[in-house]
Amino acid sequence: MSVLKADTIQSTGGGAATLTKQEAARAAYAFNIDSEYMTIANNTLSSESLNASSGTDRGTGTLTVALTSAMATRQFIFLAGCKGTNNTHCLDGASTTSSIVSETNDADSNGASDQCPYAAIFGDLA
């Protein structure tokens, strides 16, 4: 087995190398719409969010996260969860290529619930 060690990899033209056959999240966020959680203040995006410019609390359990760079289509993959055990965080059909609308529900009461949802979005950027 060979080992490749390098500090910098460049393309033959001197710029950044293009990686092929690889995927990574194009956006990721945690947005606290509950009391402070994981040191994320209420109504605040995590400082570790990726490609998320702002978050808006749209009412109990519903939020919108604006993307800094839009997705190419609305057919992106949305992987999500939330802080509460046995609860769900789902993509809303009102989402666009540049705005992720989602809902968090308490599975025990089957009602909307303010929590600290998080998500990763996969797909191509516009």
PDB file of C-alpha atoms in Angstrom:
ATOM      1  CA  MET A   1       0.000   0.000   0.000  1.00  0.00           C
ATOM      2  CA  SER A   2       1.287   3.479  -0.893  1.00  0.00           C
ATOM      3  CA  VAL A   3       1.033   6.555   1.291  1.00  0.00           C
ATOM      4  CA  LEU A   4       0.650  10.015  -0.228  1.00  0.00           C
ATOM      5  CA  LYS A   5       1.738  12.884   2.023  1.00  0.00           C
ATOM      6  CA  ALA A   6       1.380  16.515   0.972  1.00  0.00           C
ATOM      7  CA  ASP A   7       0.838  19.925   2.514  1.00  0.00           C
ATOM      8  CA  THR A   8      -0.665  21.470  -0.628  1.00  0.00           C
ATOM      9  CA  ILE A   9      -2.174  19.946  -3.743  1.00  0.00           C
ATOM     10  CA  GLN A  10      -2.578  22.102  -6.861  1.00  0.00           C
ATOM     11  CA  SER A  11      -3.903  21.505 -10.321  1.00  0.00           C
ATOM     12  CA  THR A  12      -1.403  21.399 -13.182  1.00  0.00           C
ATOM     13  CA  GLY A  13      -2.453  25.003 -13.915  1.00  0.00           C
ATOM     14  CA  GLY A  14      -1.423  26.087 -10.417  1.00  0.00           C
ATOM     15  CA  GLY A  15      -4.918  26.551  -8.944  1.00  0.00           C
ATOM     16  CA  ALA A  16      -6.960  24.469  -6.590  1.00  0.00           C
ATOM     17  CA  ALA A  17      -7.201  20.800  -7.515  1.00  0.00           C
ATOM     18  CA  THR A  18     -10.619  19.521  -8.573  1.00  0.00           C
ATOM     19  CA  LEU A  19     -11.667  16.458  -6.633  1.00  0.00           C
ATOM     20  CA  THR A  20     -13.837  13.967  -8.487  1.00  0.00           C
ATOM     21  CA  LYS A  21     -16.101  11.153  -7.288  1.00  0.00           C
ATOM     22  CA  GLN A  22     -16.487  12.860  -3.899  1.00  0.00           C
ATOM     23  CA  GLU A  23     -19.474  14.336  -2.095  1.00  0.00           C
ATOM     24  CA  ALA A  24     -19.738  16.628   0.890  1.00  0.00           C
ATOM     25  CA  ALA A  25     -22.521  18.579   2.532  1.00  0.00           C
ATOM     26  CA  ARG A  26     -23.185  21.843   0.695  1.00  0.00           C
ATOM     27  CA  ALA A  27     -24.901  23.347   3.733  1.00  0.00           C
ATOM     28  CA  ALA A  28     -25.238  22.452   7.396  1.00  0.00           C
ATOM     29  CA  TYR A  29     -26.826  24.253  10.304  1.00  0.00           C
ATOM     30  CA  ALA A  30     -28.152  24.123  13.828  1.00  0.00           C
ATOM     31  CA  PHE A  31     -30.722  26.805  14.658  1.00  0.00           C
ATOM     32  CA  ASN A  32     -31.936  27.166  18.211  1.00  0.00           C
ATOM     33  CA  ILE A  33     -35.613  28.150  18.435  1.00  0.00           C
ATOM     34  CA  ASP A  34     -35.813  27.073  22.081  1.00  0.00           C
ATOM     35  CA  SER A  35     -33.960  28.244  25.184  1.00  0.00           C
ATOM     36  CA  GLU A  36     -30.162  28.216  25.021  1.00  0.00           C
ATOM     37  CA  TYR A  37     -28.864  24.814  23.957  1.00  0.00           C
ATOM     38  CA  MET A  38     -25.285  23.672  23.276  1.00  0.00           C
ATOM     39  CA  THR A  39     -24.296  27.304  23.952  1.00  0.00           C
ATOM     40  CA  ILE A  40     -26.400  28.409  20.951  1.00  0.00           C
ATOM     41  CA  ALA A  41     -28.510  31.371  22.080  1.00  0.00           C
ATOM     42  CA  ASN A  42     -32.251  31.434  21.394  1.00  0.00           C
ATOM     43  CA  ASN A  43     -33.159  32.334  17.767  1.00  0.00           C
ATOM     44  CA  THR A  44     -29.550  31.994  16.669  1.00  0.00           C
ATOM     45  CA  LEU A  45     -27.702  29.894  14.073  1.00  0.00           C
ATOM     46  CA  SER A  46     -24.737  27.887  15.319  1.00  0.00           C
ATOM     47  CA  SER A  47     -21.383  29.546  14.657  1.00  0.00           C
ATOM     48  CA  GLU A  48     -20.373  26.221  13.059  1.00  0.00           C
ATOM     49  CA  SER A  49     -23.060  26.437  10.352  1.00  0.00           C
ATOM     50  CA  LEU A  50     -21.951  26.021   6.735  1.00  0.00           C
ATOM     51  CA  ASN A  51     -23.435  28.031   3.841  1.00  0.00           C
ATOM     52  CA  ALA A  52     -26.216  29.405   6.084  1.00  0.00           C
ATOM     53  CA  SER A  53     -26.470  33.197   6.243  1.00  0.00           C
ATOM     54  CA  SER A  54     -29.453  33.673   8.570  1.00  0.00           C
ATOM     55  CA  GLY A  55     -32.258  31.902  10.365  1.00  0.00           C
ATOM     56  CA  THR A  56     -35.822  33.050  11.050  1.00  0.00           C
ATOM     57  CA  ASP A  57     -38.232  31.662  13.641  1.00  0.00           C
ATOM     58  CA  ARG A  58     -41.562  31.542  11.764  1.00  0.00           C
ATOM     59  CA  GLY A  59     -43.703  30.354  14.669  1.00  0.00           C
ATOM     60  CA  THR A  60     -43.864  27.311  16.904  1.00  0.00           C
ATOM     61  CA  GLY A  61     -41.695  24.571  15.405  1.00  0.00           C
ATOM     62  CA  THR A  62     -41.225  26.285  12.027  1.00  0.00           C
ATOM     63  CA  LEU A  63     -38.077  27.987  10.802  1.00  0.00           C
ATOM     64  CA  THR A  64     -36.417  29.262   7.651  1.00  0.00           C
ATOM     65  CA  VAL A  65     -32.670  29.169   7.011  1.00  0.00           C
ATOM     66  CA  ALA A  66     -31.318  31.290   4.152  1.00  0.00           C
ATOM     67  CA  LEU A  67     -28.437  29.771   2.194  1.00  0.00           C
ATOM     68  CA  THR A  68     -25.431  31.898   1.278  1.00  0.00           C
ATOM     69  CA  SER A  69     -25.011  29.982  -2.019  1.00  0.00           C
ATOM     70  CA  ALA A  70     -28.140  28.488  -3.599  1.00  0.00           C
ATOM     71  CA  MET A  71     -28.586  24.836  -4.468  1.00  0.00           C
ATOM     72  CA  ALA A  72     -28.869  23.956  -8.183  1.00  0.00           C
ATOM     73  CA  THR A  73     -32.363  22.429  -7.845  1.00  0.00           C
ATOM     74  CA  ARG A  74     -34.981  21.716  -5.183  1.00  0.00           C
ATOM     75  CA  GLN A  75     -34.085  18.016  -5.453  1.00  0.00           C
ATOM     76  CA  PHE A  76     -31.370  18.284  -2.800  1.00  0.00           C
ATOM     77  CA  ILE A  77     -31.041  15.712  -0.010  1.00  0.00           C
ATOM     78  CA  PHE A  78     -32.080  16.968   3.457  1.00  0.00           C
ATOM     79  CA  LEU A  79     -30.778  15.030   6.484  1.00  0.00           C
ATOM     80  CA  ALA A  80     -32.007  16.365   9.804  1.00  0.00           C
ATOM     81  CA  GLY A  81     -32.653  15.815  13.473  1.00  0.00           C
ATOM     82  CA  CYS A  82     -33.386  17.753  16.634  1.00  0.00           C
ATOM     83  CA  LYS A  83     -32.356  17.834  20.273  1.00  0.00           C
ATOM     84  CA  GLY A  84     -35.508  16.194  21.622  1.00  0.00           C
ATOM     85  CA  THR A  85     -35.667  12.424  21.953  1.00  0.00           C
ATOM     86  CA  ASN A  86     -38.296  10.819  19.712  1.00  0.00           C
ATOM     87  CA  ASN A  87     -38.935  14.061  17.786  1.00  0.00           C
ATOM     88  CA  THR A  88     -38.660  14.919  14.104  1.00  0.00           C
ATOM     89  CA  HIS A  89     -37.288  17.742  11.961  1.00  0.00           C
ATOM     90  CA  CYS A  90     -38.750  17.687   8.435  1.00  0.00           C
ATOM     91  CA  LEU A  91     -38.322  19.656   5.230  1.00  0.00           C
ATOM     92  CA  ASP A  92     -41.313  21.804   4.296  1.00  0.00           C
ATOM     93  CA  GLY A  93     -42.552  21.950   0.688  1.00  0.00           C
ATOM     94  CA  ALA A  94     -42.190  25.753   0.748  1.00  0.00           C
ATOM     95  CA  SER A  95     -38.391  25.388   0.569  1.00  0.00           C
ATOM     96  CA  THR A  96     -36.602  26.874  -2.431  1.00  0.00           C
ATOM     97  CA  THR A  97     -33.072  26.525  -3.787  1.00  0.00           C
ATOM     98  CA  SER A  98     -31.920  29.383  -1.532  1.00  0.00           C
ATOM     99  CA  SER A  99     -34.209  29.043   1.483  1.00  0.00           C
ATOM    100  CA  ILE A 100     -34.715  25.946   3.644  1.00  0.00           C
ATOM    101  CA  VAL A 101     -38.105  25.882   5.401  1.00  0.00           C
ATOM    102  CA  SER A 102     -38.502  23.151   8.006  1.00  0.00           C
ATOM    103  CA  GLU A 103     -40.707  22.001  10.847  1.00  0.00           C
ATOM    104  CA  THR A 104     -39.940  20.340  14.180  1.00  0.00           C
ATOM    105  CA  ASN A 105     -42.546  18.125  15.822  1.00  0.00           C
ATOM    106  CA  ASP A 106     -42.880  16.419  19.184  1.00  0.00           C
ATOM    107  CA  ALA A 107     -43.603  12.778  18.386  1.00  0.00           C
ATOM    108  CA  ASP A 108     -45.337  12.216  21.734  1.00  0.00           C
ATOM    109  CA  SER A 109     -47.967  14.948  21.296  1.00  0.00           C
ATOM    110  CA  ASN A 110     -47.822  14.993  17.471  1.00  0.00           C
ATOM    111  CA  GLY A 111     -47.655  18.790  17.634  1.00  0.00           C
ATOM    112  CA  ALA A 112     -45.243  21.492  16.546  1.00  0.00           C
ATOM    113  CA  SER A 113     -42.426  22.048  19.019  1.00  0.00           C
ATOM    114  CA  ASP A 114     -39.676  24.653  19.426  1.00  0.00           C
ATOM    115  CA  GLN A 115     -36.338  22.871  19.725  1.00  0.00           C
ATOM    116  CA  CYS A 116     -32.812  23.056  18.345  1.00  0.00           C
ATOM    117  CA  PRO A 117     -33.055  21.411  14.926  1.00  0.00           C
ATOM    118  CA  TYR A 118     -30.024  20.689  12.783  1.00  0.00           C
ATOM    119  CA  ALA A 119     -29.620  19.629   9.179  1.00  0.00           C
ATOM    120  CA  ALA A 120     -27.148  18.883   6.398  1.00  0.00           C
ATOM    121  CA  ILE A 121     -28.012  19.477   2.753  1.00  0.00           C
ATOM    122  CA  PHE A 122     -26.404  17.510  -0.061  1.00  0.00           C
ATOM    123  CA  GLY A 123     -26.561  18.175  -3.803  1.00  0.00           C
ATOM    124  CA  ASP A 124     -25.039  20.525  -6.337  1.00  0.00           C
ATOM    125  CA  LEU A 125     -24.720  24.261  -5.843  1.00  0.00           C
ATOM    126  CA  ALA A 126     -26.118  26.598  -8.493  1.00  0.00           C
TER     127      ALA A 126
END
